[in-house]
């Protein structure tokens, strides 16, 4: 398997930026990893905060333990400002993952041509 394929698979399935680390492009790999993991941490924090809020309402007795009452609270969209930041984090996550795979393949193809 050539370096381009290995690097793109590492970036696609392990971590964005992982293919860059494989190709010894540490600055780019670090940037992609930090952006992706930062966006993922933000999104997970928002999901956990929402789950904790709902569970606290259940524990305090404000909400009954009934799926027909809880499900709409889980699926309702967040407040406007929170939705904006969540959308930005989601877009940053997706773009950094996509760019990581494509750029790792591009850099691997350059390295493959240089090795020939």
Short mmCIF file of C-alpha atoms in Angstrom, two decimals:
data_model
loop_
_atom_site.label_atom_id
_atom_site.label_comp_id
_atom_site.label_asym_id
_atom_site.label_seq_id
_atom_site.Cartn_x
_atom_site.Cartn_y
_atom_site.Cartn_z
CA UNK A 1 0.00 0.00 0.00
CA UNK A 2 1.41 3.39 -0.92
CA UNK A 3 1.87 6.32 1.45
CA UNK A 4 -1.03 8.30 0.00
CA UNK A 5 -3.52 5.55 0.74
CA UNK A 6 -2.12 4.84 4.21
CA UNK A 7 -2.12 8.51 5.19
CA UNK A 8 -5.67 9.11 3.97
CA UNK A 9 -6.98 5.99 5.72
CA UNK A 10 -5.30 7.00 8.97
CA UNK A 11 -6.87 10.46 8.70
CA UNK A 12 -10.26 9.05 7.81
CA UNK A 13 -10.59 6.29 10.38
CA UNK A 14 -8.27 7.10 13.29
CA UNK A 15 -8.03 10.87 13.69
CA UNK A 16 -7.88 13.84 11.33
CA UNK A 17 -4.27 14.87 11.28
CA UNK A 18 -3.09 11.31 11.92
CA UNK A 19 -2.12 10.91 8.28
CA UNK A 20 -0.09 14.09 8.51
CA UNK A 21 1.76 12.73 11.53
CA UNK A 22 2.44 9.57 9.50
CA UNK A 23 3.89 11.75 6.75
CA UNK A 24 5.91 13.76 9.31
CA UNK A 25 3.89 16.95 8.73
CA UNK A 26 3.52 17.66 12.45
CA UNK A 27 2.30 21.27 12.31
CA UNK A 28 -0.56 20.53 9.94
CA UNK A 29 -1.41 17.33 11.79
CA UNK A 30 -1.53 19.16 15.10
CA UNK A 31 -3.73 21.92 13.68
CA UNK A 32 -6.22 19.46 12.18
CA UNK A 33 -6.29 17.35 15.33
CA UNK A 34 -6.81 20.33 17.62
CA UNK A 35 -9.63 21.78 15.51
CA UNK A 36 -11.40 18.45 15.18
CA UNK A 37 -11.02 17.40 18.79
CA UNK A 38 -11.91 20.89 20.05
CA UNK A 39 -15.12 20.89 18.04
CA UNK A 40 -15.93 17.37 19.21
CA UNK A 41 -15.35 18.29 22.86
CA UNK A 42 -17.60 21.34 22.51
CA UNK A 43 -20.40 19.28 20.94
CA UNK A 44 -20.10 16.57 23.59
CA UNK A 45 -20.14 19.17 26.38
CA UNK A 46 -23.35 20.63 24.98
CA UNK A 47 -24.97 17.19 24.78
CA UNK A 48 -23.90 16.29 28.32
CA UNK A 49 -25.12 19.63 29.71
CA UNK A 50 -28.50 19.12 28.07
CA UNK A 51 -28.75 15.56 29.40
CA UNK A 52 -27.80 16.70 32.91
CA UNK A 53 -30.38 19.48 32.81
CA UNK A 54 -33.13 17.06 31.83
CA UNK A 55 -32.03 14.48 34.40
CA UNK A 56 -32.01 17.12 37.15
CA UNK A 57 -35.56 18.07 36.22
CA UNK A 58 -36.57 14.41 36.47
CA UNK A 59 -34.81 13.93 39.82
CA UNK A 60 -36.33 17.11 41.30
CA UNK A 61 -39.81 16.01 40.24
CA UNK A 62 -40.40 18.78 37.70
CA UNK A 63 -40.68 16.16 34.94
CA UNK A 64 -42.31 12.76 35.16
CA UNK A 65 -40.29 9.73 34.15
CA UNK A 66 -42.26 9.34 30.94
CA UNK A 67 -40.75 8.99 27.49
CA UNK A 68 -43.56 10.96 25.85
CA UNK A 69 -42.63 13.96 28.04
CA UNK A 70 -38.83 13.56 27.89
CA UNK A 71 -38.47 12.89 24.15
CA UNK A 72 -39.70 16.35 23.02
CA UNK A 73 -37.24 17.99 25.42
CA UNK A 74 -34.37 15.97 23.99
CA UNK A 75 -35.27 16.69 20.38
CA UNK A 76 -36.18 20.37 20.66
CA UNK A 77 -33.65 22.70 19.03
CA UNK A 78 -31.33 24.63 21.35
CA UNK A 79 -31.49 28.38 21.93
CA UNK A 80 -30.44 30.58 19.00
CA UNK A 81 -26.96 31.49 20.26
CA UNK A 82 -26.22 27.95 21.41
CA UNK A 83 -27.47 26.59 18.07
CA UNK A 84 -25.17 28.97 16.21
CA UNK A 85 -22.10 27.83 18.15
CA UNK A 86 -23.10 24.19 17.80
CA UNK A 87 -23.48 24.62 14.04
CA UNK A 88 -20.10 26.33 13.81
CA UNK A 89 -18.50 23.50 15.79
CA UNK A 90 -20.20 20.88 13.60
CA UNK A 91 -19.05 22.58 10.40
CA UNK A 92 -15.49 22.97 11.74
CA UNK A 93 -15.49 19.29 12.70
CA UNK A 94 -16.68 18.13 9.28
CA UNK A 95 -14.42 20.45 7.29
CA UNK A 96 -11.30 19.58 9.27
CA UNK A 97 -12.01 15.87 8.88
CA UNK A 98 -12.59 16.21 5.14
CA UNK A 99 -9.56 18.47 4.60
CA UNK A 100 -7.43 16.11 6.69
CA UNK A 101 -8.26 13.13 4.49
CA UNK A 102 -7.86 14.97 1.19
CA UNK A 103 -4.66 16.77 2.17
CA UNK A 104 -3.11 13.60 3.63
CA UNK A 105 -3.77 11.84 0.33
CA UNK A 106 -2.31 14.77 -1.63
CA UNK A 107 0.84 14.93 0.48
CA UNK A 108 1.19 11.13 0.38
CA UNK A 109 0.92 11.15 -3.42
CA UNK A 110 3.69 13.78 -3.56
CA UNK A 111 5.84 11.63 -1.27
CA UNK A 112 5.12 8.54 -3.41
CA UNK A 113 6.19 10.35 -6.58
CA UNK A 114 9.37 11.58 -4.91
CA UNK A 115 10.21 8.03 -3.78
CA UNK A 116 9.93 6.65 -7.32
#
